[in-house]
Coordinates of C-alpha atoms in Angstrom, one line a residue:
Chain U
M809 CA 32.5 -52.8 35.8
S810 CA 31.9 -54.1 38.5
L811 CA 28.6 -54.8 40.7
L812 CA 27.6 -55.9 44.1
V813 CA 24.4 -57.3 45.4
V814 CA 23.7 -58.5 48.6
G815 CA 20.0 -59.9 48.6
S816 CA 17.4 -62.6 49.6
V817 CA 18.4 -65.6 47.8
A818 CA 15.5 -68.1 48.4
L819 CA 12.5 -70.9 47.3
D820 CA 9.4 -69.6 46.4
T821 CA 6.2 -71.5 46.4
V822 CA 4.2 -68.7 43.9
Q823 CA 0.3 -69.8 43.2
T824 CA -1.3 -67.6 40.2
P825 CA -4.2 -67.6 38.0
F826 CA -2.2 -69.7 35.8
G827 CA -0.3 -72.3 37.3
E828 CA 1.8 -72.6 41.3
V829 CA 5.3 -73.2 40.8
A830 CA 6.7 -75.3 44.5
D831 CA 10.6 -74.6 46.3
A832 CA 11.2 -72.2 42.8
I833 CA 14.7 -70.7 43.6
G834 CA 13.8 -66.9 43.8
G835 CA 14.2 -64.1 45.8
S836 CA 15.7 -60.4 46.1
A837 CA 19.3 -61.0 44.8
V838 CA 18.2 -64.2 42.5
F839 CA 16.1 -61.8 40.4
F840 CA 19.1 -58.9 40.2
S841 CA 21.5 -61.7 38.9
C842 CA 19.6 -63.1 36.7
A843 CA 17.8 -59.3 35.0
A844 CA 22.2 -58.1 35.5
C845 CA 23.9 -60.7 33.7
L846 CA 22.7 -60.0 30.4
L847 CA 24.7 -57.2 30.7
N848 CA 26.7 -56.7 33.0
P849 CA 29.0 -59.2 35.0
V850 CA 27.3 -59.8 39.0
Q851 CA 28.9 -60.6 42.5
V852 CA 26.9 -61.6 44.5
V853 CA 26.3 -62.0 48.4
G854 CA 23.7 -63.8 50.7
V855 CA 22.6 -67.1 52.2
I856 CA 21.7 -70.4 51.3
G857 CA 20.6 -73.4 54.0
D858 CA 21.8 -76.6 52.9
D859 CA 18.5 -78.0 51.5
Y860 CA 19.1 -75.0 48.2
P861 CA 19.5 -76.7 44.6
V862 CA 22.6 -74.8 44.1
K863 CA 22.7 -76.6 40.6
A864 CA 20.0 -73.8 38.7
L865 CA 21.9 -71.9 39.5
E866 CA 24.8 -72.5 38.3
S867 CA 23.8 -71.5 34.5
F868 CA 23.6 -68.6 35.8
A869 CA 27.0 -69.0 37.0
S870 CA 28.5 -69.9 32.9
R871 CA 26.5 -66.0 31.9
G872 CA 28.7 -64.5 35.0
V873 CA 27.1 -64.3 37.5
D874 CA 30.0 -64.5 40.3
L875 CA 28.8 -67.6 43.6
E876 CA 31.4 -66.6 45.9
G877 CA 29.9 -64.6 48.0
V878 CA 26.6 -67.0 48.4
E879 CA 27.5 -68.3 52.2
R880 CA 26.0 -71.8 52.9
A881 CA 24.9 -72.2 55.9
S882 CA 23.2 -75.1 58.0
G883 CA 19.8 -76.1 58.1
E884 CA 17.0 -74.2 55.6
S885 CA 17.2 -71.9 53.1
F886 CA 14.8 -68.7 53.0
R887 CA 11.1 -70.1 51.7
W888 CA 8.5 -67.1 51.1
K889 CA 4.9 -68.9 49.5
G890 CA 2.5 -66.5 48.1
K891 CA -0.8 -65.7 46.1
Y892 CA -1.8 -63.9 43.5
S893 CA -5.1 -62.3 42.6
Y894 CA -6.8 -62.8 39.5
D895 CA -5.3 -59.7 38.3
L896 CA -1.8 -60.3 39.2
Q897 CA -2.6 -56.8 41.7
N898 CA -2.7 -58.2 44.6
R899 CA -0.6 -60.7 46.5
E900 CA -1.2 -62.6 50.2
T901 CA 1.4 -64.1 51.4
L902 CA 0.5 -67.2 52.5
E903 CA 3.8 -68.5 54.2
T904 CA 7.5 -66.8 55.3
R905 CA 10.4 -69.0 56.4
L906 CA 13.3 -67.5 57.4
G907 CA 15.8 -70.2 57.5
V908 CA 19.6 -69.5 57.8
F909 CA 18.7 -66.3 56.2
A910 CA 17.7 -65.3 59.8
Q911 CA 21.6 -65.2 61.2
F912 CA 22.4 -64.1 57.9
Q913 CA 25.0 -61.2 58.4
P914 CA 26.6 -59.5 55.0
K915 CA 30.2 -60.4 55.1
I916 CA 31.4 -59.5 52.1
P917 CA 34.7 -61.0 49.9
A918 CA 37.9 -59.5 50.0
R919 CA 37.2 -59.0 46.7
Y920 CA 33.9 -57.5 46.8
R921 CA 35.1 -54.9 48.5
K922 CA 36.4 -52.6 45.3
A923 CA 32.3 -52.9 43.6
E924 CA 32.3 -49.4 42.0
W925 CA 28.4 -50.6 41.3
V926 CA 26.0 -52.0 44.7
F927 CA 22.8 -53.1 45.1
L928 CA 21.2 -53.5 48.9
G929 CA 18.3 -55.5 47.8
N930 CA 14.7 -55.4 50.7
I931 CA 17.4 -57.2 54.0
D932 CA 17.5 -55.0 57.4
P933 CA 19.1 -51.5 56.6
E934 CA 20.8 -52.0 59.8
L935 CA 22.5 -55.2 57.2
Q936 CA 22.9 -52.7 54.7
L937 CA 24.8 -50.1 56.2
S938 CA 27.2 -53.0 58.2
V939 CA 27.5 -53.7 53.9
L940 CA 28.3 -50.1 52.9
D941 CA 30.4 -50.7 56.4
Q942 CA 32.9 -52.6 54.3
I943 CA 32.6 -51.8 50.6
K944 CA 35.6 -49.3 49.7
R945 CA 34.2 -46.4 47.6
P946 CA 31.4 -47.6 45.5
R947 CA 30.6 -44.8 42.4
L948 CA 26.9 -45.0 43.2
V949 CA 24.5 -47.2 45.7
A950 CA 21.2 -48.0 45.1
C951 CA 18.8 -49.5 47.5
D952 CA 16.0 -51.3 47.8
T953 CA 13.8 -51.6 50.8
M954 CA 9.9 -53.2 52.0
N955 CA 7.1 -52.1 54.4
Y956 CA 8.1 -54.0 57.3
W957 CA 11.6 -52.3 57.7
I958 CA 10.1 -48.4 56.8
H959 CA 7.8 -49.0 59.7
G960 CA 9.9 -51.2 62.0
K961 CA 12.6 -49.6 61.2
R962 CA 12.3 -46.6 60.9
D963 CA 15.8 -44.5 62.1
V964 CA 18.2 -46.8 60.9
L965 CA 16.3 -46.3 57.9
L966 CA 16.6 -42.6 57.2
E967 CA 20.4 -43.3 58.4
L968 CA 20.9 -45.2 55.6
L969 CA 19.3 -42.8 53.3
R970 CA 22.1 -40.8 54.2
H971 CA 24.4 -42.7 52.7
I972 CA 23.5 -44.1 49.5
D973 CA 22.4 -42.8 46.2
V974 CA 19.6 -43.9 44.7
L975 CA 16.3 -45.1 46.7
M976 CA 14.4 -47.6 44.2
V977 CA 10.4 -48.2 45.9
N978 CA 7.1 -48.7 45.1
D979 CA 4.9 -46.7 45.2
A980 CA 3.0 -47.4 48.5
E981 CA 7.0 -47.7 49.5
A982 CA 7.1 -44.2 48.7
R983 CA 4.3 -43.5 50.3
E984 CA 4.1 -44.9 53.3
L985 CA 8.3 -44.2 53.8
S986 CA 6.9 -40.2 52.7
G987 CA 3.4 -39.8 54.4
D988 CA 2.2 -38.7 51.8
W989 CA 0.6 -40.3 48.7
N990 CA 1.3 -38.1 46.0
I991 CA 4.3 -39.7 44.9
Y992 CA 5.5 -36.6 43.4
R993 CA 5.5 -34.7 46.4
A994 CA 7.3 -38.4 48.2
A995 CA 10.2 -38.7 45.9
R996 CA 11.3 -34.9 46.5
W997 CA 10.7 -36.7 50.8
I998 CA 12.6 -38.1 50.0
L999 CA 16.0 -36.6 48.3
E1000 CA 15.8 -33.9 50.8
R1001 CA 16.8 -36.9 52.5
G1002 CA 20.6 -38.4 51.2
P1003 CA 19.4 -40.7 47.3
T1004 CA 20.0 -37.6 44.9
R1005 CA 18.3 -40.4 42.9
V1006 CA 14.2 -41.7 43.5
V1007 CA 13.0 -43.8 42.0
I1008 CA 9.0 -45.2 42.3
K1009 CA 7.8 -48.9 40.5
Q1010 CA 4.9 -49.0 39.6
G1011 CA 4.4 -52.5 38.2
V1012 CA 2.0 -52.7 35.5
Y1013 CA 2.7 -49.0 35.0
G1014 CA 6.2 -47.8 34.5
A1015 CA 8.5 -46.8 36.9
V1016 CA 9.4 -42.7 36.9
L1017 CA 13.1 -41.4 38.2
V1018 CA 12.9 -38.2 39.9
E1019 CA 15.9 -35.8 40.8
P1020 CA 16.7 -32.6 41.8
G1021 CA 15.8 -29.6 40.6
N1022 CA 11.4 -31.5 39.7
R1023 CA 14.1 -32.9 36.8
I1024 CA 11.7 -36.6 35.9
F1025 CA 11.5 -39.1 33.4
Y1026 CA 8.7 -41.9 33.0
V1027 CA 9.7 -45.7 32.0
P1028 CA 6.2 -47.3 31.2
A1029 CA 6.1 -50.9 31.7
Y1030 CA 6.6 -52.4 27.7
P1031 CA 3.0 -54.2 27.2
L1032 CA 2.4 -57.5 27.7
E1033 CA -0.9 -59.6 26.6
D1034 CA 0.2 -62.1 29.0
V1035 CA 2.4 -61.7 31.8
F1036 CA 2.2 -65.2 34.3
D1037 CA 4.1 -63.8 37.9
P1038 CA 4.8 -60.9 38.8
T1039 CA 7.5 -62.0 41.5
G1040 CA 11.1 -60.1 41.1
A1041 CA 9.7 -57.5 38.3
G1042 CA 11.4 -54.6 40.8
D1043 CA 15.0 -57.1 41.8
A1044 CA 14.9 -57.7 38.1
F1045 CA 14.3 -53.8 37.2
A1046 CA 17.1 -53.4 39.4
G1047 CA 19.3 -54.9 38.0
G1048 CA 18.6 -53.8 33.8
F1049 CA 19.8 -50.1 35.8
M1050 CA 22.2 -51.3 37.9
G1051 CA 23.2 -53.5 35.3
H1052 CA 23.3 -50.9 32.6
L1053 CA 25.5 -49.1 34.4
A1054 CA 28.1 -50.9 35.2
R1055 CA 28.7 -51.4 31.9
S1056 CA 28.8 -47.7 30.9
G1057 CA 30.5 -46.4 34.4
D1058 CA 28.3 -43.4 33.0
L1059 CA 26.1 -40.5 35.3
S1060 CA 24.8 -38.4 32.4
P1061 CA 21.4 -37.6 32.9
A1062 CA 21.1 -39.4 28.8
N1063 CA 22.2 -42.9 30.2
L1064 CA 20.2 -42.8 33.5
R1065 CA 17.0 -42.5 31.4
R1066 CA 18.6 -45.6 29.2
A1067 CA 19.7 -47.2 32.9
M1068 CA 16.0 -46.7 32.9
V1069 CA 15.1 -48.0 29.5
F1070 CA 16.9 -51.2 31.3
G1071 CA 16.0 -51.5 34.3
A1072 CA 12.0 -51.8 32.4
T1073 CA 13.1 -54.4 30.2
M1074 CA 14.3 -56.9 32.7
G1075 CA 10.7 -56.1 34.3
S1076 CA 8.6 -57.0 31.8
F1077 CA 11.1 -60.3 31.0
A1078 CA 10.5 -61.2 33.9
V1079 CA 7.0 -61.2 34.5
E1080 CA 6.7 -63.0 31.5
D1081 CA 7.1 -67.3 32.8
F1082 CA 7.6 -68.2 36.7
S1083 CA 11.5 -67.6 39.3
I1084 CA 14.1 -66.8 36.8
N1085 CA 13.0 -69.1 33.7
R1086 CA 13.1 -66.5 30.9
F1087 CA 16.0 -65.7 31.7
A1088 CA 17.8 -68.5 31.1
K1089 CA 15.6 -68.2 27.4
I1090 CA 16.8 -64.4 26.6
G1091 CA 20.0 -63.3 25.0
P1092 CA 21.4 -60.0 24.2
A1093 CA 20.3 -60.0 21.1
E1094 CA 16.2 -59.9 23.1
V1095 CA 17.1 -57.7 25.4
T1096 CA 18.1 -54.5 22.8
A1097 CA 15.1 -55.5 20.7
R1098 CA 13.2 -55.1 23.5
A1099 CA 15.2 -52.2 25.2
R1100 CA 14.7 -50.1 22.0
A1101 CA 11.3 -51.3 20.9
F1102 CA 10.4 -48.5 24.1
F1103 CA 11.6 -45.7 22.6
E1104 CA 8.9 -46.5 19.5
L1105 CA 6.4 -47.7 23.0
V1106 CA 7.2 -43.3 24.0
H1107 CA 7.9 -41.8 20.7
F1108 CA 6.2 -39.1 19.8
D1109 CA 7.4 -35.9 17.0
T1110 CA 8.0 -32.4 18.1
G1111 CA 8.5 -31.0 14.7
T1112 CA 5.4 -29.1 14.1
E1113 CA 3.9 -25.6 13.8
H1114 CA 1.9 -27.3 17.7
F1115 CA 4.8 -27.1 19.4
A1116 CA 6.8 -24.1 18.6
H1117 CA 7.0 -21.9 21.3
P1118 CA 4.0 -19.5 20.8
Q1119 CA 6.5 -16.3 19.3
S1120 CA 8.9 -18.2 17.2
Chain P
M211 CA -11.9 -27.4 10.4
S212 CA -15.3 -28.5 11.7
L213 CA -14.9 -30.6 15.8
L214 CA -19.0 -31.4 17.4
V215 CA -20.1 -33.1 20.6
V216 CA -22.3 -34.9 21.6
G217 CA -23.0 -34.0 25.6
S218 CA -23.8 -33.8 29.1
V219 CA -24.2 -30.2 30.6
A220 CA -24.7 -30.2 34.2
L221 CA -23.4 -28.9 37.5
D222 CA -21.0 -31.0 39.6
T223 CA -21.0 -31.0 42.9
V224 CA -17.8 -32.5 44.6
Q225 CA -15.9 -33.3 47.6
T226 CA -12.2 -34.2 48.6
P227 CA -10.4 -34.4 51.0
F228 CA -9.8 -30.6 50.0
G229 CA -12.6 -28.8 49.7
E230 CA -15.5 -28.6 48.3
V231 CA -17.9 -26.6 45.2
A232 CA -21.8 -26.9 45.0
D233 CA -23.4 -26.7 41.6
A234 CA -20.2 -25.8 39.8
I235 CA -20.1 -26.2 36.4
G236 CA -19.6 -29.6 34.2
G237 CA -20.3 -32.8 32.0
S238 CA -19.2 -34.5 29.5
A239 CA -19.7 -31.7 26.4
V240 CA -18.1 -29.0 29.0
F241 CA -14.7 -30.5 29.9
F242 CA -14.3 -31.5 26.1
S243 CA -14.8 -28.1 24.6
C244 CA -13.6 -26.5 27.2
A245 CA -10.4 -28.2 26.1
A246 CA -10.5 -28.5 23.0
C247 CA -11.6 -24.5 21.8
L248 CA -7.5 -23.7 22.8
L249 CA -6.8 -26.0 20.1
N250 CA -9.9 -25.5 17.4
P251 CA -13.4 -24.9 17.4
V252 CA -16.5 -26.2 19.4
Q253 CA -20.3 -26.8 18.3
V254 CA -21.8 -28.4 21.5
V255 CA -24.9 -30.6 20.9
G256 CA -27.2 -30.8 24.5
V257 CA -29.5 -29.8 27.1
I258 CA -29.7 -28.2 30.2
G259 CA -32.7 -27.3 31.9
D260 CA -34.3 -23.1 33.0
D261 CA -31.4 -23.0 36.4
Y262 CA -28.1 -23.4 34.2
P263 CA -25.9 -20.8 34.6
V264 CA -25.7 -20.2 31.3
K265 CA -23.4 -16.7 32.3
A266 CA -20.9 -19.9 33.8
L267 CA -19.7 -21.3 30.2
E268 CA -19.8 -17.6 28.3
S269 CA -16.0 -16.4 28.4
F270 CA -16.0 -20.3 26.1
A271 CA -17.8 -19.0 24.2
S272 CA -16.0 -16.2 23.6
R273 CA -13.2 -19.1 23.2
G274 CA -14.8 -21.0 20.4
V275 CA -17.6 -23.2 22.2
D276 CA -20.5 -22.5 19.1
L277 CA -23.1 -22.8 22.9
E278 CA -26.3 -22.9 19.4
G279 CA -27.0 -26.4 19.7
V280 CA -27.0 -26.6 24.0
E281 CA -31.2 -27.0 23.8
R282 CA -33.1 -24.4 27.1
A283 CA -36.0 -27.8 28.3
S284 CA -38.1 -26.3 30.7
G285 CA -37.2 -28.0 34.2
E286 CA -34.1 -28.9 36.2
S287 CA -30.0 -29.5 34.7
F288 CA -28.6 -32.6 35.5
R289 CA -26.9 -32.6 38.7
W290 CA -24.3 -35.2 39.4
K291 CA -22.9 -35.4 43.4
G292 CA -20.0 -37.3 44.5
K293 CA -16.7 -37.9 46.7
Y294 CA -13.9 -38.6 46.1
S295 CA -11.9 -41.2 48.6
Y296 CA -8.2 -39.0 49.2
D297 CA -6.1 -40.3 47.1
L298 CA -8.0 -39.6 44.5
Q299 CA -8.5 -41.9 43.4
N300 CA -11.3 -43.4 44.1
R301 CA -15.2 -41.5 44.1
E302 CA -18.6 -42.8 44.8
T303 CA -21.8 -40.9 43.7
L304 CA -23.6 -39.7 45.7
E305 CA -26.5 -38.0 43.9
T306 CA -27.7 -38.2 40.0
R307 CA -30.6 -36.0 39.8
L308 CA -31.0 -36.6 36.0
G309 CA -33.7 -33.7 35.0
V310 CA -34.1 -32.6 32.2
F311 CA -31.6 -35.1 30.6
A312 CA -33.8 -37.6 31.2
Q313 CA -35.8 -37.3 28.3
F314 CA -32.3 -35.9 26.1
Q315 CA -33.1 -36.0 22.2
P316 CA -29.7 -35.0 20.1
K317 CA -31.2 -32.9 17.7
I318 CA -28.5 -32.0 15.4
P319 CA -28.6 -28.1 14.2
A320 CA -28.6 -28.3 9.9
R321 CA -25.0 -26.6 10.1
Y322 CA -23.5 -28.9 12.1
R323 CA -24.5 -31.7 10.3
K324 CA -20.9 -31.7 7.8
A325 CA -18.9 -31.6 11.0
E326 CA -15.4 -33.8 9.9
W327 CA -14.5 -34.2 13.7
V328 CA -16.8 -36.0 16.2
F329 CA -17.5 -36.6 19.7
L330 CA -20.0 -38.7 21.3
G331 CA -19.5 -37.9 24.6
N332 CA -21.0 -40.4 27.7
I333 CA -24.5 -40.8 27.5
D334 CA -26.9 -43.7 26.3
P335 CA -25.7 -45.4 22.9
E336 CA -28.9 -45.0 21.1
L337 CA -28.5 -41.1 21.7
Q338 CA -25.0 -41.8 19.9
L339 CA -25.9 -43.9 17.6
S340 CA -28.4 -41.0 16.2
V341 CA -26.3 -38.4 16.5
L342 CA -24.1 -39.9 13.6
D343 CA -27.8 -39.8 11.4
Q344 CA -28.0 -36.8 11.6
I345 CA -24.6 -36.1 10.0
K346 CA -22.9 -36.4 7.3
R347 CA -19.1 -38.0 6.3
P348 CA -17.4 -37.2 9.6
R349 CA -14.0 -38.2 9.0
L350 CA -13.8 -39.2 12.5
V351 CA -15.7 -40.5 15.4
A352 CA -14.4 -41.3 19.4
C353 CA -16.6 -42.3 21.5
D354 CA -17.0 -42.9 24.9
T355 CA -19.3 -45.2 27.7
M356 CA -19.6 -46.0 31.2
N357 CA -20.6 -49.1 32.7
Y358 CA -24.0 -48.7 33.2
W359 CA -24.4 -48.7 29.5
I360 CA -22.2 -51.6 29.2
H361 CA -24.7 -53.7 31.0
G362 CA -27.6 -52.0 30.1
K363 CA -27.6 -51.5 26.5
R364 CA -24.3 -54.3 25.7
D365 CA -26.1 -54.5 21.6
V366 CA -27.3 -51.2 21.6
L367 CA -23.1 -50.8 22.2
L368 CA -21.5 -53.4 20.2
E369 CA -23.8 -51.8 17.3
L370 CA -21.8 -48.0 18.1
L371 CA -19.1 -50.1 17.3
R372 CA -19.4 -51.0 14.3
H373 CA -19.9 -47.7 13.5
I374 CA -16.7 -45.5 15.1
D375 CA -13.5 -44.3 14.9
V376 CA -11.9 -44.7 17.8
L377 CA -13.7 -45.8 21.6
M378 CA -11.9 -44.1 23.8
V379 CA -12.7 -45.7 27.8
N380 CA -10.9 -45.8 31.5
D381 CA -9.2 -49.4 32.0
A382 CA -11.6 -50.9 33.8
E383 CA -14.4 -50.0 30.4
A384 CA -11.9 -51.1 28.8
R385 CA -12.2 -54.3 30.9
E386 CA -15.7 -54.6 31.4
L387 CA -16.9 -54.0 28.4
S388 CA -14.1 -56.7 26.6
G389 CA -14.4 -59.4 29.8
D390 CA -11.2 -59.2 29.1
W391 CA -8.9 -58.0 32.3
N392 CA -5.9 -57.8 30.3
I393 CA -5.9 -54.4 29.4
Y394 CA -4.0 -54.9 25.6
R395 CA -5.8 -58.4 24.6
A396 CA -8.6 -56.4 25.9
A397 CA -8.0 -53.2 22.8
R398 CA -7.7 -55.8 20.6
W399 CA -11.1 -57.5 21.7
I400 CA -12.1 -53.8 20.7
L401 CA -10.5 -53.4 18.0
E402 CA -12.5 -57.4 15.7
R403 CA -15.6 -55.2 17.0
G404 CA -16.2 -52.1 15.0
P405 CA -13.8 -49.5 15.6
T406 CA -9.6 -48.9 13.8
R407 CA -7.1 -47.5 17.0
V408 CA -9.1 -48.0 21.5
V409 CA -7.8 -45.0 23.7
I410 CA -8.1 -45.8 26.9
K411 CA -7.6 -43.5 30.3
Q412 CA -5.5 -44.9 32.8
G413 CA -6.7 -41.7 34.9
V414 CA -2.5 -41.3 37.7
Y415 CA -1.1 -43.8 35.1
G416 CA -1.7 -41.9 31.2
A417 CA -2.9 -43.2 28.2
V418 CA -2.5 -46.1 25.4
L419 CA -3.6 -46.0 21.4
V420 CA -3.7 -48.9 20.5
E421 CA -4.0 -49.5 16.9
P422 CA -3.8 -52.4 14.7
G423 CA -1.4 -55.0 13.6
N424 CA 0.1 -54.0 17.9
R425 CA 0.8 -50.9 17.3
I426 CA 1.0 -49.5 20.8
F427 CA 1.7 -45.5 22.1
Y428 CA 1.8 -44.9 25.6
V429 CA 1.5 -41.3 26.7
P430 CA 1.9 -40.6 30.7
A431 CA 0.2 -38.3 33.1
Y432 CA 1.6 -35.5 33.8
P433 CA 3.5 -35.1 36.9
L434 CA 1.8 -33.8 39.0
E435 CA 2.5 -32.3 42.9
D436 CA -0.6 -31.1 43.0
V437 CA -3.8 -33.2 41.7
F438 CA -7.3 -31.0 43.1
D439 CA -10.8 -32.0 41.5
P440 CA -10.3 -36.0 38.5
T441 CA -13.4 -34.6 37.6
G442 CA -14.1 -34.9 33.6
A443 CA -10.6 -35.4 33.0
G444 CA -11.5 -37.6 30.8
D445 CA -13.4 -35.4 29.4
A446 CA -10.9 -33.2 28.7
F447 CA -7.9 -35.6 27.9
A448 CA -10.4 -36.7 25.0
G449 CA -11.7 -32.3 23.7
G450 CA -6.8 -32.1 23.8
F451 CA -7.2 -35.3 21.6
M452 CA -9.8 -34.1 19.1
G453 CA -9.0 -30.5 18.9
H454 CA -5.7 -31.2 17.9
L455 CA -6.7 -33.6 15.1
A456 CA -9.2 -31.0 13.6
R457 CA -7.0 -28.7 14.2
S458 CA -4.0 -30.4 12.0
G459 CA -6.7 -32.6 10.0
D460 CA -2.9 -35.1 9.6
L461 CA -4.5 -38.4 10.2
S462 CA -1.2 -41.0 10.1
P463 CA 0.0 -42.2 12.9
A464 CA 2.3 -39.8 13.8
N465 CA -0.1 -37.2 14.5
L466 CA -2.4 -39.8 16.3
R467 CA 0.1 -39.1 18.4
R468 CA 0.5 -36.3 19.3
A469 CA -3.4 -36.1 19.2
M470 CA -2.5 -38.6 23.1
V471 CA 0.2 -35.9 24.0
F472 CA -3.4 -32.7 23.3
G473 CA -5.3 -35.3 25.4
A474 CA -2.5 -35.7 28.2
T475 CA -1.9 -31.7 28.6
M476 CA -5.5 -30.5 29.0
G477 CA -6.3 -33.8 31.9
S478 CA -3.8 -32.4 33.2
F479 CA -4.7 -29.1 33.4
A480 CA -8.4 -30.3 34.1
V481 CA -7.1 -32.1 37.4
E482 CA -5.5 -28.8 38.5
D483 CA -8.5 -27.2 39.7
F484 CA -12.6 -27.9 41.1
S485 CA -14.9 -28.1 37.5
I486 CA -13.7 -26.1 34.4
N487 CA -11.9 -23.8 36.8
R488 CA -7.9 -24.2 35.2
F489 CA -9.1 -23.6 31.9
A490 CA -10.1 -20.0 32.5
K491 CA -6.6 -19.2 33.3
I492 CA -4.7 -20.7 30.2
G493 CA -4.5 -19.6 26.6
P494 CA -2.1 -21.1 23.8
A495 CA 1.0 -20.9 25.8
E496 CA 0.5 -22.8 28.5
V497 CA -0.8 -25.7 26.3
T498 CA 2.2 -25.8 23.8
A499 CA 4.5 -25.7 26.4
R500 CA 2.6 -28.6 28.9
A501 CA 3.0 -30.9 25.7
R502 CA 6.6 -30.0 24.9
A503 CA 7.1 -30.9 28.6
F504 CA 5.6 -34.6 27.8
F505 CA 9.1 -34.9 25.4
E506 CA 11.1 -34.8 27.9
L507 CA 9.2 -36.7 30.4
V508 CA 9.6 -39.7 28.3
H509 CA 12.9 -39.3 26.1
F510 CA 15.9 -41.1 25.5
D511 CA 18.4 -41.6 23.5
T512 CA 19.2 -44.6 21.2
G513 CA 21.6 -43.1 20.0
T514 CA 24.6 -45.7 21.7
E515 CA 26.6 -49.5 21.1
H516 CA 23.9 -50.7 24.1
F517 CA 20.8 -50.4 21.5
A518 CA 22.3 -51.1 18.2
H519 CA 21.5 -54.0 17.1
P520 CA 23.9 -57.0 18.1
Q521 CA 24.4 -58.0 14.7
S522 CA 26.0 -54.6 13.7

């Protein structure tokens, strides 16, 4: 089924303890697409400048990433430069140059407007709302945001929450948005403001899905001995999550859990190399194998007396 | 089967954002015992001064905590005073008064020496080794330690590792011991030095069991909206883990996973109130119910085409 992402298409310069990469393709829409396309075709809306290395994206076009919604504007592409700490747990933004992204006004091509599954990457919540105005009756809208908007455009963001189904943020964002340091209370606060599900990403610790009625599902991060570059992991997670929902067309609680597992699977691939490089090297077999490995990672057998009701 | 713990019996003064408690009973052996006794009787070896409120422990004596190995010495009991940050993620030690604990030389009573399941709480690794010299052929020895010993008695600690089966530490301790920030590489480093299993506790994020051959099991922390006092959670985890192994007598991989779940269950009870107060209010039914809830927290169904081998 049709899956649409609106977000940034960027050039990232990233320093990690293991090396550095300059002007590598990135951005929320790019990481999302490179992950999601392994599960379902993706339509992308974004903007690039006339300096963007379009060819680097082309391998993903052949994998089902539809780039016709990526506008080409005159000027410099969005650039982000960041540096990670020795343990990859913290990063510092060294430079942000918005370029053509500063004037970005998402225009959804006519044939994208019937998209049933929509992911709004981390952009100005006013633009996220404008996307929803242009599309017709999606089955599910998921949305990311960041501290910059939580503080700078709080009212618009709260309005947006009334129109989306899934808010997908990291733990720091959930805390800042709700004003509550406990992520389960934060999730409940968010659920009271519109979304029917909240996904809180916790980096190397995994991610949690919270639904009304205090229904909670936890998926750990895939255990990796070598993490290269965390950039884009959250967007790749969203790509796995939404890609699985789009391909299955199933919003049952059981399938949302599977979507979380495919999210965690894609997040784990994203961090294994710089930029989108890891996704260029894997296919459906690697994705399925890793998703299956999550089962063994968390499964335990309750078929013993020690898990039985005392009265039974 | 017989379960022995050797560790501290302390009086804790704890400040959290939610209140303060003064001279409350605590210490590694106490938290361990109050958790473990819900699953299996426990024999305790430790030391208290003549100021210790022995009566506060007595309710647990009636629950199967054998306190005859707790030596009464002349002087002040071990006291710890600490303060937690607003989000309970960090704590500062305000005061440590060793009292009679400074001269503690564990003496294992004759009838404890055949204990099959042994937990060495966080004490000087020389004393931990002296405990092993006094007991006969235990089936499994698990051991905790802390940064103080990792830096101050590294050689003794490395010697101890050759004589234990399970090292149970938190992520910071695993990193400091191994010199590696990646917890899976840290676990492998530890496994190469003696233990056949490593349990790495990650606080609010859960805990991971690593066995040779890169076999990994992850149990999240139980989702709690109200966490009161993290003191003792790690020792309660150990109590649940060892208590389940002792009552089942089963060291199969499947049962070790269940032991992790009972560990996480007990850790979650520990943080719901100050001191050991929560354990005074629960029985086997509450324990079983919460342990069972972990299944729903992590379970997902792989019985769909999306988890099938591509060739199948």
